[in-house]
Coordinates of C-alpha atoms in Angstrom, one line a residue:
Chain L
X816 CA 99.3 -85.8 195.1
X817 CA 96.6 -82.8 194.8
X818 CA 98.5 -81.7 197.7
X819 CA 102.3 -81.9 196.1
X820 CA 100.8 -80.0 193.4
X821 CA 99.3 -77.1 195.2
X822 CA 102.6 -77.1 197.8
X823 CA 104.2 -76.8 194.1
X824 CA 102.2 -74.0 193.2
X825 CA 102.8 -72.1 196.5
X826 CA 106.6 -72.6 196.3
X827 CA 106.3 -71.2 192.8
X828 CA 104.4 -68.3 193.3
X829 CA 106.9 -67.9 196.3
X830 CA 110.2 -68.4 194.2
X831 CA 108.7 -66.1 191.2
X832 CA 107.9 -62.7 194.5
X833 CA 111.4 -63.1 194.9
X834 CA 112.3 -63.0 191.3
X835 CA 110.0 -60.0 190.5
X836 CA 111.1 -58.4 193.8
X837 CA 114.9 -58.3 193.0
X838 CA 113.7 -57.0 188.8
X839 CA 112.1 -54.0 190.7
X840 CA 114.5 -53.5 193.4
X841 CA 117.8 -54.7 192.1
X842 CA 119.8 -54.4 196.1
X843 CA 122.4 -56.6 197.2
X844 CA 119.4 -58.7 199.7
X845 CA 116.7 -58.8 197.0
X846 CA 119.1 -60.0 194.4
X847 CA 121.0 -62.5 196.3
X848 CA 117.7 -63.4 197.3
X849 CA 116.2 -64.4 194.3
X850 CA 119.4 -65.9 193.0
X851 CA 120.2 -68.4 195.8
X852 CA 116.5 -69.0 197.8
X853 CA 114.6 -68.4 194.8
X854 CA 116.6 -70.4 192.4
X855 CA 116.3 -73.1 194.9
X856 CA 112.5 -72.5 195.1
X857 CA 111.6 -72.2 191.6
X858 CA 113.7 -75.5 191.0
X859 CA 112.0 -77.6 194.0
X860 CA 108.7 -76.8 192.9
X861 CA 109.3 -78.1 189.2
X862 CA 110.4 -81.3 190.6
X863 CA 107.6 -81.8 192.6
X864 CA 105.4 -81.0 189.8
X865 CA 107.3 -83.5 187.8
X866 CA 106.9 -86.2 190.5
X867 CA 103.2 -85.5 190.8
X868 CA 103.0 -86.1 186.8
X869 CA 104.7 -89.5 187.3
X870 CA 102.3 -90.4 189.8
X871 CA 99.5 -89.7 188.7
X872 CA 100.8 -91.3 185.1
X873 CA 101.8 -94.6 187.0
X874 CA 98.0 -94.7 189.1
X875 CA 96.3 -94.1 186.1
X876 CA 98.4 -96.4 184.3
X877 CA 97.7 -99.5 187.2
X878 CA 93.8 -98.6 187.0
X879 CA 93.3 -99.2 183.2
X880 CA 95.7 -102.6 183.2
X881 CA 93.8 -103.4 186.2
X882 CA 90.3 -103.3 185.0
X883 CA 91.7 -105.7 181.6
X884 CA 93.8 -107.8 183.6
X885 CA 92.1 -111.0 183.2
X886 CA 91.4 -111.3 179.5
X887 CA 94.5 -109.8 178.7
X888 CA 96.8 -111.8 180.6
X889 CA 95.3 -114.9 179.1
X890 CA 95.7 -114.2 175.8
X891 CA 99.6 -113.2 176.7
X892 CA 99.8 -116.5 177.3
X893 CA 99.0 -117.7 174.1
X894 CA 101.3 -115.1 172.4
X895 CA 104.4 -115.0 174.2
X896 CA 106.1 -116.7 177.0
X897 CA 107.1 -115.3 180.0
X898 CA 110.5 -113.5 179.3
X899 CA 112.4 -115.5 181.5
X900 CA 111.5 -118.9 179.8
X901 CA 111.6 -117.2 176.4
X902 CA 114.9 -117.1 174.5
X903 CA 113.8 -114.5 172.1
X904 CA 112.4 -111.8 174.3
X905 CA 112.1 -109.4 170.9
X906 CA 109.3 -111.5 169.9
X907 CA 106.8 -110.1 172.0
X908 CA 107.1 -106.7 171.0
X909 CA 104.8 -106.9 168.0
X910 CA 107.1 -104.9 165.7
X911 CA 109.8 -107.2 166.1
X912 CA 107.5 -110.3 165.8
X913 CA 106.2 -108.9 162.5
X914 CA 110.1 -108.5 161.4
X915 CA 111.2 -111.8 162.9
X916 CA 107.8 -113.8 161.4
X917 CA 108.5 -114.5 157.9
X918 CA 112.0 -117.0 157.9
X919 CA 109.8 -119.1 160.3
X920 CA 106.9 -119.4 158.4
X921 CA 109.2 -120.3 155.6
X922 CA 109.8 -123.4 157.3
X923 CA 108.2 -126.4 155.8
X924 CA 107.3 -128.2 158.7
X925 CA 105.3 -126.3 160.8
X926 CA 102.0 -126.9 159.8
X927 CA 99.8 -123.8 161.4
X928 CA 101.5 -121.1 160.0
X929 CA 100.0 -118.3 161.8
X930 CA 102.8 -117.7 165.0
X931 CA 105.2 -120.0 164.1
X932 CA 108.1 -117.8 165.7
X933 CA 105.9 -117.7 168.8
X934 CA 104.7 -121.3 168.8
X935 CA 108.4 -122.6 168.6
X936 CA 109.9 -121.7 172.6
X937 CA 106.4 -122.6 173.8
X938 CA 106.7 -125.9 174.6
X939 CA 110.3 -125.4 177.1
X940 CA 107.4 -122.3 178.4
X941 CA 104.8 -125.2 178.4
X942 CA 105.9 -126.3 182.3
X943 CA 104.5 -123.3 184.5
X944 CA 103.9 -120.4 183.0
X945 CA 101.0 -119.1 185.3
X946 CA 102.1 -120.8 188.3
X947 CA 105.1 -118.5 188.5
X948 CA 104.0 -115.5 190.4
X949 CA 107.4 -113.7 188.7
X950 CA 105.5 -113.8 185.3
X951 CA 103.1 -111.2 186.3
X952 CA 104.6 -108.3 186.4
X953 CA 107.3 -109.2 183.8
X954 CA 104.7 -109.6 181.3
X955 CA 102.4 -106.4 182.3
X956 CA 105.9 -104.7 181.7
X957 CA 105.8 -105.7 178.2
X958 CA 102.3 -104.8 177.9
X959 CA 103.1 -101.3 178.2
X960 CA 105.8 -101.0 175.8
X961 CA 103.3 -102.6 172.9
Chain E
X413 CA 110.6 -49.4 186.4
X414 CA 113.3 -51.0 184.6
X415 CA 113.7 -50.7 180.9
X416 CA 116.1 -53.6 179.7
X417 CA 115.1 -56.1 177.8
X418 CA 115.6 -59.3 180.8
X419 CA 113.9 -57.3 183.5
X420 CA 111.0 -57.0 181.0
X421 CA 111.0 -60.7 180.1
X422 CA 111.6 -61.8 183.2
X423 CA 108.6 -59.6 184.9
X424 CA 106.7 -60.7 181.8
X425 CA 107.0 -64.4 182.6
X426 CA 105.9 -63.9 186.4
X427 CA 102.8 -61.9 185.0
X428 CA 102.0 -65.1 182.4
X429 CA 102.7 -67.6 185.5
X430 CA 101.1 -66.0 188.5
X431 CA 97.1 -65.6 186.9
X432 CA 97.8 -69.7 186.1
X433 CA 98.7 -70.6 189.7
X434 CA 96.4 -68.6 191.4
X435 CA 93.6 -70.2 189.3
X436 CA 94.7 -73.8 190.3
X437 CA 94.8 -72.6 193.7
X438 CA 91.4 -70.9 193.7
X439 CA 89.6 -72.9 191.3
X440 CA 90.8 -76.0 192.0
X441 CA 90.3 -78.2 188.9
X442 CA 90.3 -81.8 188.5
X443 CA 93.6 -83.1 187.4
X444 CA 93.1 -84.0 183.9
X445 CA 95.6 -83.4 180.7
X446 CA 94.6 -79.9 180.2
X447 CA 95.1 -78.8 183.3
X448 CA 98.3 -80.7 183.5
X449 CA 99.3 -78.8 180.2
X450 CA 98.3 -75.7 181.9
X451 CA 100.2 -76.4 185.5
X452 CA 103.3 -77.3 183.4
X453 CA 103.5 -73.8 181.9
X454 CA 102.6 -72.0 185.3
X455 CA 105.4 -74.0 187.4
X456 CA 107.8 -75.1 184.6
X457 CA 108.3 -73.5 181.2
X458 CA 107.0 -69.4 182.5
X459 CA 109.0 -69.4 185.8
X460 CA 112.1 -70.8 184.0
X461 CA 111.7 -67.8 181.7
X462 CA 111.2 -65.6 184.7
X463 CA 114.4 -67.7 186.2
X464 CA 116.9 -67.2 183.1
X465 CA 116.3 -63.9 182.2
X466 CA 116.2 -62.4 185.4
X467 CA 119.2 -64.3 187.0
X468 CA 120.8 -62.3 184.0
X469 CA 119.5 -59.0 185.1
X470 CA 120.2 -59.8 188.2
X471 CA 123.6 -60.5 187.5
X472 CA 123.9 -57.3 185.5
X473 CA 122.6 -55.5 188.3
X474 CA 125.3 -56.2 190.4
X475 CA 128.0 -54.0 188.7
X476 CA 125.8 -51.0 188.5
X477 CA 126.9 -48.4 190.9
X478 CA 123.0 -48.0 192.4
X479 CA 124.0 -51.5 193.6
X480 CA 127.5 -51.0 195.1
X481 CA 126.0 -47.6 196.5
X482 CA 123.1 -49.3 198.3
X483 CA 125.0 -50.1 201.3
X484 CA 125.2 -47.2 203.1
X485 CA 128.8 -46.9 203.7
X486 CA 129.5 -47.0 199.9
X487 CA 127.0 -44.4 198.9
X488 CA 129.5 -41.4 199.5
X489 CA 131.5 -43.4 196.6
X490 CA 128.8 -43.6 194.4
X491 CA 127.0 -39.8 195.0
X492 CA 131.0 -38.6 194.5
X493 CA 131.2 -40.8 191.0
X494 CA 127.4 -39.7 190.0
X495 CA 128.4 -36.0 190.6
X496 CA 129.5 -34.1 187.7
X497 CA 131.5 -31.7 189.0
X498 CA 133.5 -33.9 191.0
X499 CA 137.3 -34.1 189.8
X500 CA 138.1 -37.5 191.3
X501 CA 139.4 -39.8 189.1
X502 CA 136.3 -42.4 190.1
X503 CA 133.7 -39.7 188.8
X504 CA 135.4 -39.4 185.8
X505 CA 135.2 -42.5 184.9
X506 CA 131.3 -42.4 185.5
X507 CA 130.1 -40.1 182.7
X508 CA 131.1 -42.6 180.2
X509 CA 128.2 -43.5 178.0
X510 CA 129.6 -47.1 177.5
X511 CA 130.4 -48.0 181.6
X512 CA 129.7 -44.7 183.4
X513 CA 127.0 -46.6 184.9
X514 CA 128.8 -49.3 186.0
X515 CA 132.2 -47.5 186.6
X516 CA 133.0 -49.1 190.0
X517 CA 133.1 -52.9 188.3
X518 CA 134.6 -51.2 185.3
X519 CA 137.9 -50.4 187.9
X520 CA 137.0 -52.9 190.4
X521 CA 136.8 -55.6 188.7
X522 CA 139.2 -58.7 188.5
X523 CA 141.4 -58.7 185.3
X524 CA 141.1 -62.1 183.7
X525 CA 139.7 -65.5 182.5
X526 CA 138.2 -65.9 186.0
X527 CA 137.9 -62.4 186.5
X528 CA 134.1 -62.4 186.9
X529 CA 133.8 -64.8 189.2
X530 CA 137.1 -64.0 191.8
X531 CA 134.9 -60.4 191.5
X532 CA 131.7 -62.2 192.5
X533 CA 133.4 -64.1 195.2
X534 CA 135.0 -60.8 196.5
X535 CA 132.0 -59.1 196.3
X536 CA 130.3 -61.7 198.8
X537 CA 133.2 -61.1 201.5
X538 CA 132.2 -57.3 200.8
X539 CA 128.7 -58.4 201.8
X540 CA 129.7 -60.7 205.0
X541 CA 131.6 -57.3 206.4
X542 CA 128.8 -55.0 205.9
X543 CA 126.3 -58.0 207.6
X544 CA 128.6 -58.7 210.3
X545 CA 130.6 -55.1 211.3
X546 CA 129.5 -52.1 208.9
X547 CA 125.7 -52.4 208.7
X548 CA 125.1 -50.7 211.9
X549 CA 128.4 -48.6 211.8
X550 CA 127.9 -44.7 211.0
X551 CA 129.1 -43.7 207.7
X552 CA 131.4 -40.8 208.7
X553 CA 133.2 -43.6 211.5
X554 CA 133.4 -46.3 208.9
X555 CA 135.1 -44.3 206.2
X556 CA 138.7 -44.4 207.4
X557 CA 138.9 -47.5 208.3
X558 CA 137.5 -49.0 205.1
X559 CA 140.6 -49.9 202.7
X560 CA 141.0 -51.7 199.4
X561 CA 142.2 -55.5 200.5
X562 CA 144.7 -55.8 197.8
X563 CA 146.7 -53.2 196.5
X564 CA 145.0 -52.0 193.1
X565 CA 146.7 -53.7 190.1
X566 CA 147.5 -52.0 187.2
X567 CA 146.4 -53.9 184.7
X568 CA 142.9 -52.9 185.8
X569 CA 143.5 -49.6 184.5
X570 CA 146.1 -51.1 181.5
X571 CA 143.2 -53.3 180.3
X572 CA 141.4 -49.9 179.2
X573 CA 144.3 -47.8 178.8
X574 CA 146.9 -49.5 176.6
X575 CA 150.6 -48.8 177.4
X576 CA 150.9 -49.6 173.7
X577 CA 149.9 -46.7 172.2
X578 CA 152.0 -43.5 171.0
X579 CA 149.8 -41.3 173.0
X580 CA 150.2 -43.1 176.5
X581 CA 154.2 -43.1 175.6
X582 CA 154.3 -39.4 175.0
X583 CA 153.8 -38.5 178.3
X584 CA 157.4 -38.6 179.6
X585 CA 156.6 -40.1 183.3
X586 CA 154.6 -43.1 181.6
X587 CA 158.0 -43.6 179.1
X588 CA 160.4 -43.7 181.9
X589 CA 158.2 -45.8 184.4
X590 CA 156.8 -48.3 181.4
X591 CA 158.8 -51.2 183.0
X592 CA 157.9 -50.7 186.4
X593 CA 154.4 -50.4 185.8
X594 CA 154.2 -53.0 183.8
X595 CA 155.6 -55.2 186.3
X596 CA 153.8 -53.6 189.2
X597 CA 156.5 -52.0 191.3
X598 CA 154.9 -48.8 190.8
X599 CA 151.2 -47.9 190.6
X600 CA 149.6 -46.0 188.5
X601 CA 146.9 -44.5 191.1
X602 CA 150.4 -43.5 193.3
X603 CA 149.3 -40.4 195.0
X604 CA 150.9 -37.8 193.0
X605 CA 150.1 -39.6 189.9
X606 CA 146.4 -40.5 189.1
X607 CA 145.6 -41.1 193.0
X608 CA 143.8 -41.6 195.2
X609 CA 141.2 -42.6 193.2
X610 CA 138.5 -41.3 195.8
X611 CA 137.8 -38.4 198.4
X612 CA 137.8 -40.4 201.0
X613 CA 141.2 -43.2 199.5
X614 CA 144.1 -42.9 202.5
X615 CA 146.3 -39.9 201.2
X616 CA 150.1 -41.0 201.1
X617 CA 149.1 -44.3 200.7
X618 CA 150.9 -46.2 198.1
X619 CA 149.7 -49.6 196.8
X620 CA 152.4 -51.1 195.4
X621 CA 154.1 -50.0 198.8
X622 CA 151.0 -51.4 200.6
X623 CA 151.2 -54.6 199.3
X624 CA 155.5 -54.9 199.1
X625 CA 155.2 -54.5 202.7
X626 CA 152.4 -57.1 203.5
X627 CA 153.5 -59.9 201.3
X628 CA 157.1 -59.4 200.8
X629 CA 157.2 -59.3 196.9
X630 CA 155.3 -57.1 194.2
X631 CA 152.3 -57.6 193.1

């Protein structure tokens, strides 16, 4: 990725030569040129610098859910079901659950109160909800968005 | 050392981008947010600057006579339009303050909604004969056999010079010609009239004729 960035940088300085080249010496080979070689260049090395940002955003990403895997992904459990079991996938984005919390804990008979919304699909969930090697990344997924 | 204000910008986005990338290159810094911030204006946001404006200047370039003149077989055009004493019709449409630069797209170019681009278009074919036959052809053998591809419409000239106007109707051989001019059967660079246009255009040569003869209907 170092690499795709300084191959980047090269093509750039490359692409921008050609530009300045045609500014100073506006001919018919500098300027067609700069318009067609450069353009195409210039335009490359922006994308690789773009894919270089992704992956190094994705890595760094994977290294910091890595290292809080374990805790985290226990304490999923408890909040939200994996998606695919869960009817009411909006509930795990925390947002959502505050907005989607109170007619549930209206209800008279549930008796903890605290994530009713969450609490109700969990029993159909209640079968295999770490077993299932799908759940991983489904549920790291919605760690992100939170 | 150009002067206008997208050569300037553009040169002035290389000179913001280039001390950035050389530094990543030299210095080579760890890649953390700053020096992502720092990459994205040296490859993105400067060189796109550099990109726009000078793809305009470029593009303005092209219809300055320095650029049609460049290849040697045109510069005899453009030193006979630059030279002020020169009674061609060509050079006297170059000491206009508001084209005299540009005075061979002013007459060169295609009339219309597409004009710019059929011009660019034409201008490549222009390029692929001077790559392929003229480039290493002497100037004084290529001038006669150089010719314009299509006759030269009158509405080039018609798009400047109204037919509308009192003035251009006072001249008796524009009154009695109007209709055939406007419709093309006879041209307004005829020699005889206001051709040829250049020194070196085929004496004799008419057009209108040129292309009635080619095509089978007028232009």
């Amino acid at each position: 990725m170092k690499k795709l960035l300084r191959a980047a940088a090269v093509l750039t300085l490359l692409a921008l030569a050609l530009m300045v080249w045609s500014v100073l010496q506006p001919t018919p080979l500098p300027v067609m040129l700069a318009m067609s070689l450069g353009q195409a260049l210039g335009t490359g090395a922006f994308a690789m610098f773009g894919l270089a940002i992704l992956i190094d955003l994705r890595r760094s990403r994977r290294i910091r859910r890595e290292s809080r895997q374990p805790p985290l992904a226990s304490l999923r459990e408890v909040l939200a079901p994996p998606e695919h079991e869960s009817p009411e996938v909006s509930l795990r984005i925390p947002v959502l659950r505050e907005l989607l919390t109170p007619p549930a804990r209206e209800a008279p008979e549930d008796p903890s109160g605290e994530l009713p919304a969450i609490e109700a699909p969990a029993p159909a969930a209640a079968p295999a909800p770490v077993a299932d090697p799908e759940t991983v990344p489904t549920t790291d997924r919605s760690e992100d968005k939170a | 050392m150009p002067h206008d204000p997208f050569s300037l910008t553009a040169l002035g986005g290389a000179a913001l981008a280039v001390p950035i990338l050389v530094w990543y290159l030299v210095r080579r810094p760890p890649l953390v947010r700053t020096t992502k911030i720092v990459l994205l204006f040296g490859i993105g946001v400067f060189p796109i600057v550099t990109a726009g404006s000078g793809n305009i200047a470029g593009f303005e370039a092209t219809k300055t006579r320095r650029f049609c003149g460049s290849c040697h077989v045109m510069t005899p055009y453009a030193q006979d339009s630059g030279d002020p004493t020169s009674e061609t019709l060509a050079s006297r449409h170059g000491r206009n303050a508001a084209f005299g630069k540009d005075n061979c797209y002013a007459c060169h170019a295609d009339y219309g909604m597409f004009g710019t681009v059929t011009t660019k278009i034409g201008g490549m074919r222009h390029v692929y004969h001077y790559v392929t036959h003229y480039h290493d052809v002497p100037v004084a053998e290529a001038l006669p056999t150089i010719e314009i591809r299509r006759p030269f419409r009158n509405e080039a000239c018609t798009r400047c010079h109204s037919t509308g106007v009192p003035g251009w109707n006072e001249i008796g051989d524009h009154a009695s010609l109007i209709e055939e001019l406007r419709a093309g059967q006879v041209s307004c660079v005829s020699s005889g009239c206001h051709g040829p246009a250049h020194p070196f255009s085929k004496v004799g040569r008419d057009p209108a004729r040129t292309f009635r003869d080619h095509v089978g209907r007028a232009p």
